[in-house]
Amino acid sequence: MKLVVYLAGEIHSDWRGDLKEEAEAKDLQLEFVGPQTNHQQSDDIGEDIIGKQPGKLYRDDAASDINNLRTQVLMQKADIVIAKFGEEYKQWNTAMDASAATTLNKPLIIIRPESLIHPLKELSNKANVTVENNEQALKVLEYIFA
Amino acid sequence: MKLVVYLAGEIHSDWRGDLKEEAEAKDLQLEFVGPQTNHQQSDDIGEDIIGKQPGKLYRDDAASDINNLRTQVLMQKADIVIAKFGEEYKQWNTAMDASAATTLNKPLIIIRPESLIHPLKELSNKANVTVENNEQALKVLEYIFA
Amino acid sequence: MKLVVYLAGEIHSDWRGDLKEEAEAKDLQLEFVGPQTNHQQSDDIGEDIIGKQPGKLYRDDAASDINNLRTQVLMQKADIVIAKFGEEYKQWNTAMDASAATTLNKPLIIIRPESLIHPLKELSNKANVTVENNEQALKVLEYIFA
Amino acid sequence: MKLVVYLAGEIHSDWRGDLKEEAEAKDLQLEFVGPQTNHQQSDDIGEDIIGKQPGKLYRDDAASDINNLRTQVLMQKADIVIAKFGEEYKQWNTAMDASAATTLNKPLIIIRPESLIHPLKELSNKANVTVENNEQALKVLEYIFA
Amino acid sequence: MKLVVYLAGEIHSDWRGDLKEEAEAKDLQLEFVGPQTNHQQSDDIGEDIIGKQPGKLYRDDAASDINNLRTQVLMQKADIVIAKFGEEYKQWNTAMDASAATTLNKPLIIIRPESLIHPLKELSNKANVTVENNEQALKVLEYIFA
Amino acid sequence: MKLVVYLAGEIHSDWRGDLKEEAEAKDLQLEFVGPQTNHQQSDDIGEDIIGKQPGKLYRDDAASDINNLRTQVLMQKADIVIAKFGEEYKQWNTAMDASAATTLNKPLIIIRPESLIHPLKELSNKANVTVENNEQALKVLEYIFA
Amino acid sequence: MKLVVYLAGEIHSDWRGDLKEEAEAKDLQLEFVGPQTNHQQSDDIGEDIIGKQPGKLYRDDAASDINNLRTQVLMQKADIVIAKFGEEYKQWNTAMDASAATTLNKPLIIIRPESLIHPLKELSNKANVTVENNEQALKVLEYIFA
Amino acid sequence: MKLVVYLAGEIHSDWRGDLKEEAEAKDLQLEFVGPQTNHQQSDDIGEDIIGKQPGKLYRDDAASDINNLRTQVLMQKADIVIAKFGEEYKQWNTAMDASAATTLNKPLIIIRPESLIHPLKELSNKANVTVENNEQALKVLEYIFA
């Protein structure tokens, strides 16, 4: 049995690559999918495809059309969603993906530093499991096959 | 026909009271519900009911249990959800409520200042309508009865 | 038992007013809801609320945001949907509403002139009942209470 | 990960064949499905299978029975739906398929010429992405795998 | 709390009137709905509304369009479905309604004579309760309020 | 793309074997599943597994437990359901399976002789397609791949 | 806004009456529903309605048919479910009701003594809130209106 | 056609291993999944991953987070659920899994000793089939392929 894991959130470290490698090293039957991690490409994708927009609002909306389509396609394929929050940025799209996942009954793991306990408390409470680092998240995945 | 509107988000201004008054002035058949707006009570409610917890994480989780139950009960009653984002705080519970609403096919209106266009772009894109102030949100509600 | 009927489609004749009057004359417990029937207001509503847009595409999209929110709110309240097609215009929003209704398991009645049998054949086939005029549609509604 | 794409709409150009070729050239893991594109066969299929019908209405309804079954089977298999609108015909079945797709939470891409912005505005607003040509639609699909 | 009960099946005895009277005598908060019980009207309703059809198959299909719409509207309002089978006729529409009810998670009571145990065994097995007469069915309803 | 077809109904002719052979001859990617077609085994299965029951009602109910489990497992796997009605027996389990299928949005084909038009009219009306023989049903399946 | 609360579980103390009184004293808009609390009647109801059964298994199954129908009707009406576990009995029907509630997205409050923490840990974890006594449960309900 | 079977309940005998062996001996296309059967590991898993907790309640809750995630992932993959009750322990997690399964329309088989007929009567009544031992459960699975 192979499981698909959607990795939402932080795109400024290579945690996805790390998880993938460790999962392979442990020979877990996992396929990882996730958002576009090239931040620039993710911001440009709307204008890249449908052309120059008349301002930032429209440019952002055009990019979001396509980023949200991507997320919807891949999250619907996912058996499990992991959402990673970091110290930087508003990360509302990460909160959005996490909330959508749990509302769709996708099992949800949140990774967040201790410093974010309070602002993430309601979302953490809705998640199945909240951990503080990638290693812990991987252990949760590993336990499914144990 | 009476509609129930869940007002998610900002609890540091009295925008809920304002909306309610204006809706009454216009004689719109709307019932407004929403989260606990007393921030202190919302943070204390877990320990108030189940007693002292062994640390901040547990205290926050106990409060979130009850805040999330409240939101779930009232949002399931709602015909429309309005989520208001402000300049302060992480507001991940607002993003969570907005995303849950749209995932449950509840029509969603987002109110946010222009400064938040970029960080809210994916969530805005999923909402039905995004506006910048309460008056505009009320006009959208009013239009339903026009 | 009171039933709510959403009246999708044609906004250039007063068929909604006619249906309402006839239903009242027959004392049927029906509440009729529907789209904004003032065409100009329906096209302007986006700019009226969120302000001038940078072109027709954006103006239309802003209006559709709000028109679609209205339809979503009211159709979710409806027990029955009636979609009326006429000879003029593309009427793709009418087809959209009719298809959404039947996909959501809302009982659907289509009213269309004989001349539209062929182009509407797949949608007609999905509807519960297809008739050619308002009187027939009202008779179907009346039969529910017979 | 292989994705199934349902190609609704226009059957008078070979855009499906083109998309398929380009997707193969780019080695995208996509399987394309869609309606019967032989217009005559699509109109005849009812009488071909259940025999001569007593008039156009019945002939069209018999064909639609079978065309709608086909669409239902294949769209339920689809991960993504693309609906292409052209300048000709009423294309209400295309609008029906697009609306059914989005109501079923299938990610939806609309292809339409600039001339159809206004009549398609509500449906476009419900779609994830609207583009003007096949190349753009393919780029959106490509981005999912990027 | 008032409950709506859909009474499917047999239309050749006045069991609906009897149930209603007994429920009123016991002051149970029940509202009964059901199919058209005038058999002739139920068979004629298609042609009555959309006009003469070119043969029995089409006449029956036109009537079924409208009878099925009625059932769909009223069953969606129902909290409980009772399906009564008698000795006569094929009663496939009764089996259809009973199966639709239980598939939609509507609590289902079947009334059938002892002689029909074997042919109804799968459907009985899916129902919540199977009884042999109206009095027993009413006792089940009464128990909900006890 | 391979499709799974559940073949409900008649178990006294070898129509399932025939369909399977013809589908293979035409190289259609179809996998057929269905109920236990050994009538005696289907009636005995309850007592065979859980032991002698205290009367016909209990014996039938025990068998139905297991037959309904089988149907539920296999129908949930099915992309299409075909229900075949014959002249003999009450066939209420066939009507039950057909109604469950269409309520679950499984595309439904009914096969019935002309003599059963009237008693099957409501169920036929809910099905996607109604035909009179196996060859026609196979042509409908074939058309999906055409 | 009035909320319906289903009170599952313990039937050997009058906690339902207590809750009701306290809720009235606080003027909370709550309607409480629940299972048959007369244990004897709950065990007898099957034979009372359909007659003497041939053994304990059949007697219990007949009673459960009717008790489960009652629970299904009333729980579908409920906005919130409270499940109370005590020290006595297996209480698997209470666990069943609690699990059904949360699976149906009904907000769930569990009341259980401290001694049952370990055996109830998975179910508690799925509930929104777990408390130890009626007063705490009522405070949670009260908070919804605060 | 391969079926996935989730084996809930008893973890103190090797009934899962036995079932698996017998299924292989009969060459049934079944894949068995289930909970962590090492009781100690199942109790420790929370602290093993997220670290020492401040008391039994928190330790149990941390373990349940991860055990419930595992169950949710694997049960969503399952075509059939078997829940085995024994004489020992409260087994409320087994009742929870069984109830969740049937609420999600997963076909459910219960295995329980005769001594548990009365306390399990409501849950048994909701299950598709109740048997007394593994051999009978396997016969039910075998019958699906017969």
Coordinates of N, CA and C in Angstrom, one line a residue, chain D residues 22-133:
Chain D
E22 N 0.8 17.3 -27.8 CA 1.8 18.2 -27.1 C 2.1 17.6 -25.7
A23 N 1.1 17.1 -25.1 CA 1.3 16.5 -23.7 C 2.3 15.3 -23.8
E24 N 2.1 14.5 -24.9 CA 3.1 13.4 -25.0 C 4.5 13.9 -25.3
A25 N 4.5 15.0 -26.2 CA 5.8 15.5 -26.5 C 6.6 16.0 -25.3
K26 N 5.8 16.5 -24.3 CA 6.4 17.0 -23.1 C 6.4 15.9 -22.0
D27 N 6.0 14.8 -22.4 CA 6.1 13.6 -21.5 C 5.3 13.8 -20.2
L28 N 4.2 14.5 -20.3 CA 3.3 14.7 -19.1 C 2.5 13.4 -18.9
Q29 N 2.3 13.1 -17.7 CA 1.5 11.8 -17.3 C 0.0 12.2 -17.3
L30 N -0.5 12.3 -18.5 CA -1.9 12.7 -18.6 C -2.7 11.7 -19.5
E31 N -3.9 11.4 -19.1 CA -4.8 10.6 -20.0 C -6.0 11.4 -20.3
F32 N -6.2 11.6 -21.6 CA -7.3 12.5 -21.9 C -8.6 11.7 -22.3
V33 N -9.7 12.1 -21.8 CA -11.0 11.4 -22.2 C -12.0 12.6 -22.5
G34 N -13.1 12.2 -23.1 CA -14.0 13.3 -23.5 C -15.2 12.7 -24.2
P35 N -16.1 13.6 -24.7 CA -17.3 13.1 -25.4 C -17.1 12.5 -26.8
Q36 N -18.1 11.9 -27.3 CA -18.0 11.5 -28.7 C -17.8 12.7 -29.6
T37 N -16.8 12.7 -30.4 CA -16.5 13.9 -31.2 C -17.0 13.8 -32.6
N38 N -17.6 12.6 -33.0 CA -18.2 12.5 -34.3 C -19.7 13.0 -34.1
H39 N -19.9 14.3 -34.6 CA -21.2 14.9 -34.3 C -22.4 14.1 -34.8
Q40 N -22.3 13.5 -36.0 CA -23.4 12.7 -36.5 C -23.6 11.5 -35.6
Q41 N -22.6 10.8 -35.2 CA -22.7 9.6 -34.4 C -23.4 10.0 -33.0
S42 N -22.9 11.1 -32.5 CA -23.5 11.6 -31.2 C -25.0 11.9 -31.3
D43 N -25.4 12.4 -32.5 CA -26.8 12.7 -32.6 C -27.6 11.4 -32.9
D44 N -27.0 10.4 -33.6 CA -27.7 9.2 -34.0 C -27.7 8.1 -32.9
I45 N -26.8 8.2 -31.9 CA -26.6 7.1 -31.1 C -27.8 6.5 -30.4
G46 N -28.8 7.3 -30.1 CA -30.0 6.8 -29.4 C -30.8 5.9 -30.4
E47 N -31.1 6.4 -31.5 CA -31.8 5.5 -32.5 C -31.0 4.4 -33.0
D48 N -29.7 4.5 -33.1 CA -28.8 3.4 -33.5 C -29.0 2.2 -32.5
I49 N -29.1 2.6 -31.2 CA -29.2 1.5 -30.2 C -30.6 1.1 -29.9
I50 N -31.5 2.0 -29.6 CA -32.9 1.6 -29.2 C -33.9 1.7 -30.4
G51 N -33.5 2.1 -31.5 CA -34.4 2.1 -32.7 C -35.1 3.4 -32.9
K52 N -35.7 3.5 -34.1 CA -36.4 4.7 -34.6 C -37.4 5.3 -33.5
Q53 N -37.3 6.6 -33.3 CA -38.1 7.3 -32.3 C -39.2 8.1 -33.1
P54 N -40.3 8.4 -32.4 CA -41.5 9.0 -33.0 C -41.4 10.6 -33.1
G55 N -40.2 11.1 -33.5 CA -40.1 12.5 -33.6 C -38.8 13.0 -33.1
K56 N -38.5 14.3 -33.4 CA -37.2 14.8 -33.1 C -36.9 14.9 -31.6
L57 N -37.9 15.3 -30.8 CA -37.8 15.4 -29.4 C -37.3 14.1 -28.8
Y58 N -38.0 13.0 -29.2 CA -37.7 11.7 -28.7 C -36.4 11.2 -29.2
R59 N -36.1 11.5 -30.4 CA -34.8 11.1 -31.0 C -33.6 11.8 -30.2
D60 N -33.8 13.0 -30.0 CA -32.8 13.8 -29.2 C -32.6 13.3 -27.8
D61 N -33.8 13.0 -27.2 CA -33.7 12.5 -25.8 C -33.0 11.2 -25.7
A62 N -33.3 10.3 -26.7 CA -32.7 9.0 -26.7 C -31.1 9.1 -26.8
A63 N -30.7 10.0 -27.7 CA -29.3 10.2 -27.9 C -28.7 10.8 -26.6
S64 N -29.4 11.7 -26.0 CA -28.9 12.4 -24.8 C -28.7 11.4 -23.6
D65 N -29.6 10.5 -23.5 CA -29.5 9.4 -22.5 C -28.1 8.8 -22.5
I66 N -27.7 8.5 -23.7 CA -26.5 7.7 -23.9 C -25.2 8.6 -23.8
N67 N -25.4 9.8 -24.4 CA -24.3 10.8 -24.3 C -24.0 11.2 -22.8
N68 N -25.1 11.4 -22.1 CA -25.0 11.8 -20.7 C -24.4 10.7 -19.9
L69 N -24.8 9.5 -20.1 CA -24.2 8.3 -19.4 C -22.7 8.3 -19.7
R70 N -22.3 8.5 -20.9 CA -20.8 8.5 -21.2 C -20.1 9.6 -20.5
T71 N -20.7 10.8 -20.5 CA -20.0 11.9 -19.8 C -19.9 11.6 -18.3
Q72 N -21.0 11.1 -17.8 CA -21.0 10.8 -16.3 C -19.9 9.8 -15.9
V73 N -19.8 8.8 -16.7 CA -18.8 7.7 -16.4 C -17.4 8.3 -16.5
L74 N -17.1 9.1 -17.6 CA -15.8 9.5 -17.8 C -15.4 10.7 -16.9
M75 N -16.4 11.6 -16.7 CA -16.1 12.8 -15.8 C -15.8 12.3 -14.4
Q76 N -16.5 11.3 -13.9 CA -16.2 10.7 -12.6 C -14.8 10.2 -12.4
K77 N -14.2 9.8 -13.5 CA -12.8 9.3 -13.5 C -11.8 10.5 -13.6
A78 N -12.3 11.7 -13.9 CA -11.4 12.8 -14.2 C -10.9 13.5 -13.0
D79 N -9.6 13.9 -13.0 CA -9.0 14.7 -12.0 C -9.1 16.2 -12.3
I80 N -9.3 16.5 -13.6 CA -9.3 17.9 -14.0 C -10.3 17.9 -15.2
V81 N -11.1 19.0 -15.4 CA -12.0 19.1 -16.5 C -11.6 20.4 -17.3
I82 N -11.4 20.3 -18.6 CA -11.2 21.5 -19.4 C -12.4 21.6 -20.3
A83 N -13.0 22.8 -20.3 CA -14.2 23.1 -21.2 C -13.9 24.1 -22.2
K84 N -14.0 23.8 -23.5 CA -13.6 24.8 -24.5 C -14.9 25.3 -25.2
F85 N -15.0 26.6 -25.2 CA -16.2 27.3 -25.9 C -15.6 27.9 -27.2
G86 N -16.4 27.8 -28.2 CA -16.1 28.5 -29.5 C -17.1 29.5 -29.9
E87 N -17.0 30.0 -31.1 CA -17.9 31.1 -31.5 C -19.3 30.6 -31.9
E88 N -19.3 29.3 -32.4 CA -20.5 28.8 -32.9 C -21.4 28.0 -31.9
Y89 N -22.6 27.8 -32.3 CA -23.6 27.0 -31.5 C -23.9 27.6 -30.1
K90 N -24.9 27.0 -29.5 CA -25.4 27.4 -28.2 C -24.4 26.8 -27.1
Q91 N -23.9 25.6 -27.4 CA -22.9 25.0 -26.5 C -23.4 24.9 -25.0
W92 N -24.7 24.6 -24.9 CA -25.2 24.5 -23.5 C -24.8 23.2 -22.8
N93 N -24.5 22.2 -23.6 CA -24.0 21.0 -23.0 C -22.5 21.2 -22.5
T94 N -21.8 22.1 -23.1 CA -20.5 22.4 -22.6 C -20.6 23.2 -21.3
A95 N -21.5 24.2 -21.2 CA -21.8 24.9 -20.0 C -22.2 23.9 -18.9
M96 N -23.1 23.0 -19.3 CA -23.6 22.0 -18.3 C -22.5 21.2 -17.8
D97 N -21.6 20.7 -18.6 CA -20.4 19.9 -18.2 C -19.5 20.7 -17.3
A98 N -19.2 21.9 -17.7 CA -18.3 22.8 -16.9 C -18.9 23.0 -15.5
S99 N -20.2 23.3 -15.4 CA -20.9 23.6 -14.2 C -21.0 22.3 -13.3
A100 N -21.3 21.2 -13.9 CA -21.3 19.9 -13.2 C -19.9 19.7 -12.6
A101 N -18.9 19.9 -13.4 CA -17.5 19.7 -12.9 C -17.2 20.5 -11.7
T102 N -17.4 21.8 -11.7 CA -17.1 22.6 -10.6 C -18.0 22.3 -9.4
T103 N -19.2 22.0 -9.6 CA -20.1 21.6 -8.5 C -19.6 20.3 -7.8
L104 N -19.0 19.5 -8.6 CA -18.5 18.2 -8.0 C -17.0 18.4 -7.5
N105 N -16.6 19.6 -7.4 CA -15.2 20.0 -7.0 C -14.1 19.4 -7.9
K106 N -14.4 19.2 -9.1 CA -13.4 18.9 -10.1 C -12.7 20.2 -10.5
P107 N -11.4 20.3 -10.4 CA -10.8 21.6 -10.9 C -11.1 21.8 -12.4
L108 N -11.4 23.1 -12.7 CA -12.0 23.4 -14.0 C -11.2 24.5 -14.7
I109 N -10.8 24.2 -16.0 CA -10.1 25.2 -16.8 C -11.1 25.5 -18.0
I110 N -11.4 26.8 -18.2 CA -12.2 27.1 -19.4 C -11.3 27.8 -20.5
I111 N -11.5 27.3 -21.7 CA -10.9 28.0 -22.9 C -11.9 28.7 -23.6
R112 N -11.8 30.0 -23.9 CA -12.8 30.7 -24.6 C -12.1 31.9 -25.3
P113 N -12.6 32.3 -26.5 CA -12.1 33.5 -27.2 C -12.5 34.8 -26.4
E114 N -11.7 35.8 -26.6 CA -12.0 37.1 -25.9 C -13.4 37.6 -26.2
S115 N -13.9 37.3 -27.3 CA -15.3 37.7 -27.7 C -16.3 37.2 -26.8
L116 N -16.0 36.1 -26.0 CA -17.1 35.5 -25.2 C -16.9 35.9 -23.7
I117 N -16.1 36.9 -23.4 CA -15.9 37.3 -22.0 C -17.2 37.5 -21.3
H118 N -18.1 38.4 -21.9 CA -19.3 38.8 -21.2 C -20.3 37.7 -21.0
P119 N -20.6 36.9 -22.0 CA -21.7 35.9 -21.8 C -21.2 34.8 -20.9
L120 N -19.9 34.6 -20.8 CA -19.3 33.5 -20.0 C -18.9 34.0 -18.6
K121 N -19.2 35.2 -18.2 CA -18.6 35.8 -17.0 C -18.9 35.0 -15.8
E122 N -20.1 34.5 -15.6 CA -20.4 33.8 -14.3 C -19.7 32.5 -14.3
L123 N -19.7 31.8 -15.4 CA -19.1 30.5 -15.4 C -17.6 30.6 -15.3
S124 N -17.0 31.6 -16.0 CA -15.6 31.8 -15.9 C -15.2 32.1 -14.4
N125 N -16.1 32.8 -13.7 CA -15.9 33.2 -12.4 C -15.9 32.0 -11.4
K126 N -16.6 31.0 -11.8 CA -16.6 29.7 -11.0 C -15.5 28.8 -11.3
A127 N -14.9 28.9 -12.5 CA -13.8 28.0 -13.0 C -12.6 28.4 -12.2
N128 N -11.6 27.5 -12.1 CA -10.3 27.8 -11.5 C -9.6 28.8 -12.3
V129 N -9.5 28.5 -13.6 CA -8.7 29.3 -14.5 C -9.4 29.4 -15.8
T130 N -9.3 30.6 -16.4 CA -9.9 30.8 -17.8 C -8.7 31.3 -18.7
V131 N -8.6 30.6 -19.8 CA -7.5 31.0 -20.8 C -8.2 31.1 -22.2
E132 N -7.3 31.6 -23.1 CA -7.9 31.8 -24.5 C -7.5 30.8 -25.5
N133 N -6.5 30.0 -25.2 CA -6.2 29.0 -26.2 C -5.6 27.7 -25.6

